[in-house]
Coordinates of C-alpha atoms in Angstrom, one line a residue:
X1 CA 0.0 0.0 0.0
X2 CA 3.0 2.2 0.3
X3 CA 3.7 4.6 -2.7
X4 CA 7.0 4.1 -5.1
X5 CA 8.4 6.6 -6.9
X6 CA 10.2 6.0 -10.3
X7 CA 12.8 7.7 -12.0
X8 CA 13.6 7.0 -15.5
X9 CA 17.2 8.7 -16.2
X10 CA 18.3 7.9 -19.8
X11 CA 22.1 7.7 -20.5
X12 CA 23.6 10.6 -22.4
X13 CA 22.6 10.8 -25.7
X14 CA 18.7 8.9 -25.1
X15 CA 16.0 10.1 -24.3
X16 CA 13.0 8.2 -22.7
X17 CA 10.2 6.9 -25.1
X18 CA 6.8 8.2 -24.1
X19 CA 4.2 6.0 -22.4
X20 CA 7.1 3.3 -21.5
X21 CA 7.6 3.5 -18.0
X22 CA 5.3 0.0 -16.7
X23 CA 4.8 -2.2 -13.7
X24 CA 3.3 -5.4 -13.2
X25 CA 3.3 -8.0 -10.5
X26 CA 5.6 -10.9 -11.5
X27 CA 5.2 -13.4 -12.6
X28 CA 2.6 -12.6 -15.3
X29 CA 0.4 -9.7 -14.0
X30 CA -1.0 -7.1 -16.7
X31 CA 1.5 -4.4 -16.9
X32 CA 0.3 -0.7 -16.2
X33 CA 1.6 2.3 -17.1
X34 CA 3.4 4.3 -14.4
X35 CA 1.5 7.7 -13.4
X36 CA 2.7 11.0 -12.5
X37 CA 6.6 8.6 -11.8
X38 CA 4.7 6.8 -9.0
X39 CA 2.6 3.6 -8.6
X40 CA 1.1 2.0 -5.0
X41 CA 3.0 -1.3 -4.2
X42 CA 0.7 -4.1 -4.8
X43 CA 0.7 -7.5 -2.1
X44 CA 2.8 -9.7 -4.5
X45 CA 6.6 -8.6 -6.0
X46 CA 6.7 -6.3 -9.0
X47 CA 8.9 -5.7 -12.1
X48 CA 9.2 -2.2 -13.7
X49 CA 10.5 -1.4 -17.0
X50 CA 11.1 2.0 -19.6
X51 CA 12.6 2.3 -22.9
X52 CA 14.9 4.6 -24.2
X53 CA 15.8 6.3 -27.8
X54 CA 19.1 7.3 -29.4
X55 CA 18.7 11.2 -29.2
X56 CA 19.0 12.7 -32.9
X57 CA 22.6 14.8 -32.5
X58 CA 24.8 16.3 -34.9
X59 CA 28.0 18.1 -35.9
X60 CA 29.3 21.2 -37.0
X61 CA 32.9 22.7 -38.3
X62 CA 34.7 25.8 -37.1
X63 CA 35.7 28.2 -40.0
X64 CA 39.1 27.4 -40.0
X65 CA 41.5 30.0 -41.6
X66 CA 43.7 28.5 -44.4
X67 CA 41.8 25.9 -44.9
X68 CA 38.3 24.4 -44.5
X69 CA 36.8 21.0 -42.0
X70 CA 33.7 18.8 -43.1
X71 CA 32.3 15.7 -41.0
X72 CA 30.5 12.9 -42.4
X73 CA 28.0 12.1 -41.2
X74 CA 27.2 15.6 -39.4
X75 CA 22.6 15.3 -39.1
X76 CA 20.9 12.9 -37.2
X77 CA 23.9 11.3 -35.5
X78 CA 23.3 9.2 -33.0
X79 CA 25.1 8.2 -30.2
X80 CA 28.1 5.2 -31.0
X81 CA 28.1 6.3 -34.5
X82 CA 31.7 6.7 -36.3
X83 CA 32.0 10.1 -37.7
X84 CA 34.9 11.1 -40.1
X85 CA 36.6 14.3 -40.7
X86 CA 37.7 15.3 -44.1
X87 CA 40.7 18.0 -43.2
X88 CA 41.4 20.0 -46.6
X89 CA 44.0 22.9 -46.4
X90 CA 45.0 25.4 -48.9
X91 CA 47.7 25.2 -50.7
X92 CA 51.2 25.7 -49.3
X93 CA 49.5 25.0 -45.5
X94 CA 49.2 22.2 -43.6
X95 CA 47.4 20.8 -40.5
X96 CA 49.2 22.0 -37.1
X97 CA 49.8 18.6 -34.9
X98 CA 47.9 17.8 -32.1
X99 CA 45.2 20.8 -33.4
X100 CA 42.3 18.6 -34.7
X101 CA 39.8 18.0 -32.0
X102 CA 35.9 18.2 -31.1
X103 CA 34.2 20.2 -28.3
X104 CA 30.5 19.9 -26.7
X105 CA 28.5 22.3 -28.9
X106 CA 28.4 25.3 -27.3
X107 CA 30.2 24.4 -23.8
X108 CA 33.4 27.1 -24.4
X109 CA 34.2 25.3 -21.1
X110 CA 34.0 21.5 -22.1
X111 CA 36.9 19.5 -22.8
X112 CA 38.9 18.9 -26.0
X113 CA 38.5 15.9 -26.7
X114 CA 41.3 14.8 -29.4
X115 CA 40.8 13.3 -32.8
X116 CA 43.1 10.7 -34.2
X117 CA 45.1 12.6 -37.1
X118 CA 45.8 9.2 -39.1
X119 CA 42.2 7.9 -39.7
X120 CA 40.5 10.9 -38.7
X121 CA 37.5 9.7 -37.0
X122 CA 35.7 9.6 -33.6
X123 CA 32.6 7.6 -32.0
X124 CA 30.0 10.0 -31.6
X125 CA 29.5 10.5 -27.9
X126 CA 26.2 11.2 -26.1
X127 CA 25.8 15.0 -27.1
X128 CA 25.9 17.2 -30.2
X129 CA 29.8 18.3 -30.9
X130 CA 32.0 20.8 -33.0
X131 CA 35.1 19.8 -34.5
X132 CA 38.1 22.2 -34.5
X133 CA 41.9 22.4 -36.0
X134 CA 44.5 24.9 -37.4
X135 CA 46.4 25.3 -40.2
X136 CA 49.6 26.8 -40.5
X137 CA 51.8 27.5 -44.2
X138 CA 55.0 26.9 -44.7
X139 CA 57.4 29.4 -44.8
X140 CA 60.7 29.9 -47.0
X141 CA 63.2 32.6 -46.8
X142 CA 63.4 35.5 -49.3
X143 CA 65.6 37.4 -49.7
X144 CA 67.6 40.4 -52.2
X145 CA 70.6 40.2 -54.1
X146 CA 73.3 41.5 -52.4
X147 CA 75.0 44.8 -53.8
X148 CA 72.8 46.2 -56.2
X149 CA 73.1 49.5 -57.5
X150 CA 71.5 52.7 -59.1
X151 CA 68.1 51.8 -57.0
X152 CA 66.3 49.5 -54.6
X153 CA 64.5 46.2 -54.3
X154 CA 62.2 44.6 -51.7
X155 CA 59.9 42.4 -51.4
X156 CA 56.2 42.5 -49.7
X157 CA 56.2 39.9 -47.4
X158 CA 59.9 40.7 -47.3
X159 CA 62.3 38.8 -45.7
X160 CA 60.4 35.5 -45.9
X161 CA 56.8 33.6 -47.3
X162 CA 54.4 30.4 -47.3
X163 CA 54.7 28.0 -50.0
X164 CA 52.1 28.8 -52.8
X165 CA 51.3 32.6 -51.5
X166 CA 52.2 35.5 -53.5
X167 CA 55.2 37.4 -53.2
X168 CA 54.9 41.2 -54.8
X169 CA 58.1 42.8 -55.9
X170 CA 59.1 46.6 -56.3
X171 CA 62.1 47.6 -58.0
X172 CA 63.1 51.7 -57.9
X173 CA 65.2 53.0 -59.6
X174 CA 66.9 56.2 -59.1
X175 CA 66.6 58.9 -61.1
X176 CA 68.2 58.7 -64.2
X177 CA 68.0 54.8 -64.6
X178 CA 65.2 52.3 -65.7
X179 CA 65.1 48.2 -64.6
X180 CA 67.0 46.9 -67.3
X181 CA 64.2 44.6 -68.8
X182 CA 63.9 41.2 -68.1
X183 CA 66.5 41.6 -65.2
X184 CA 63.9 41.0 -62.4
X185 CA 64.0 37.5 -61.7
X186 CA 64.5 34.8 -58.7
X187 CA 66.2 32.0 -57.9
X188 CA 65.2 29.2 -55.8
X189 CA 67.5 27.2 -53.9
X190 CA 68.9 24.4 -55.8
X191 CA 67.2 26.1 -59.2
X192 CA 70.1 26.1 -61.8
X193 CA 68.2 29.0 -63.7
X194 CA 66.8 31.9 -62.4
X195 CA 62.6 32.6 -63.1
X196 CA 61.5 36.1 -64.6
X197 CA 59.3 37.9 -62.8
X198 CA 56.2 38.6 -64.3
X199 CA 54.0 41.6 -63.5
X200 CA 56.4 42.3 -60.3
X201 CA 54.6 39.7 -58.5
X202 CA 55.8 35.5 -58.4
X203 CA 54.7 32.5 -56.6
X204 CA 56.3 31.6 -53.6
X205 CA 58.0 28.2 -54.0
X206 CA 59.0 25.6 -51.6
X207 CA 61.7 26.6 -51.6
X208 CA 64.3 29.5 -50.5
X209 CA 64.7 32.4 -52.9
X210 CA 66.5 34.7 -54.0
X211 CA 65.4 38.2 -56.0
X212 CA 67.9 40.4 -58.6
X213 CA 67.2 43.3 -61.0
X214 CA 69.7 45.5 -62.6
X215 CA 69.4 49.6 -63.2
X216 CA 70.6 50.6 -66.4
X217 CA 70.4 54.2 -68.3
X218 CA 67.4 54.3 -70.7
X219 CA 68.3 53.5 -73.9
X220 CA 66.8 55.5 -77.2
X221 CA 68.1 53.4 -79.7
X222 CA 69.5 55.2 -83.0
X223 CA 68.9 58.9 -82.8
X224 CA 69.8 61.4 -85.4
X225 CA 70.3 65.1 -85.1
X226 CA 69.3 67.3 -87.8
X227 CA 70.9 70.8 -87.9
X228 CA 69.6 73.8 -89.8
X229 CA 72.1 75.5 -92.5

């Protein structure tokens, strides 16, 4: 005659089915749905039962800078389910170690919980998640020839570059002089030839380089001077 309370608590990522929560008197009495998570205790033994439903979840992808994240499958996850990354950087970057990893859906506070960086996929735990990682280029030197004269040279990025990026060249010349054409070039490390330049701009190899122009005196070609009698 007493009363009993129930509590049906589903495990993370479930959620209880409506209408599920029974009792009945063991060994074969009619089962009877629970009311208001109480039922009065019969004069025999009882048995109580609920069911419980994978919770629909899913997964989202920072905007990563240099390079872009996609999961698959990212709607209607459930719980247990293997989800794999796809990691796609731009060119001339790569993914940082240790970076990739997946965090409660909007928890700041929650853990990182790491990713494997060879297969790239993680078991879906028991609440929706997003997955983060960095990217970071890879940088050679650049630098001017040594020693040139009758006018500057630099570089924008100077001094050094990621793979793939674009390096912009300017090339002054004082006044009097003009870049001798087809002088601006560079060299990368190990390159037996140097590169022209096109459009004072180039794409950053992976490699070191090295940037040259001459100055030389405009030249008029053939001029001929006409004087009056």
């Amino acid at each position: 005659g007493t009363t009993v309370k129930v509590e049906a608590k589903p495990a993370a990522g479930y959620t209880l089915r409506a209408g599920t929560v029974e009792w009945h008197t063991v060994p074969n009495g009619i089962w009877q749905a629970v009311q208001n998570d109480e039922f009065v205790m019969p004069f025999a033994n009882v048995e109580v039962r609920a069911e419980f439903e994978a919770t629909s979840l899913h997964v989202t992808c920072d905007n990563v800078e240099h390079g872009t994240l996609a999961a698959n499958p990212n709607t209607n996850v459930t719980v247990g389910e293997r989800i794999r990354v796809t990691v796609d950087p731009e060119m001339g970057y790569k993914l940082v170690p240790n970076s990739l990893y997946y965090q409660e859906e909007g928890n700041a506070a929650g853990p990182h919980v790491p990713i494997d960086e060879t297969s790239r996929e993680f078991v879906m735990p028991g609440y929706s998640v997003k997955v983060f990682a960095k990217f970071s280029g890879q940088t050679f030197q650049v630098t001017v020839c040594p020693n040139i004269q009758h006018g500057t040279l630099k570089t924008i990025p100077a001094n050094s570059a990621v793979a793939s990026s674009t390096v912009n060249v300017v090339a002054e010349p004082q006044m009097g002089y003009v870049v001798k054409p087809g002088s601006l070039q560079y060299t990368p490390a190990g390159a037996s030839e140097p590169r022209k330049i096109q459009n004072n701009a180039f794409t950053m190899p992976e490699a070191n380089v090295e940037v040259c122009v001459e100055f030389a005196p405009p030249s008029f070609g053939n001029l001929s001077v006409v004087v009056d009698p």
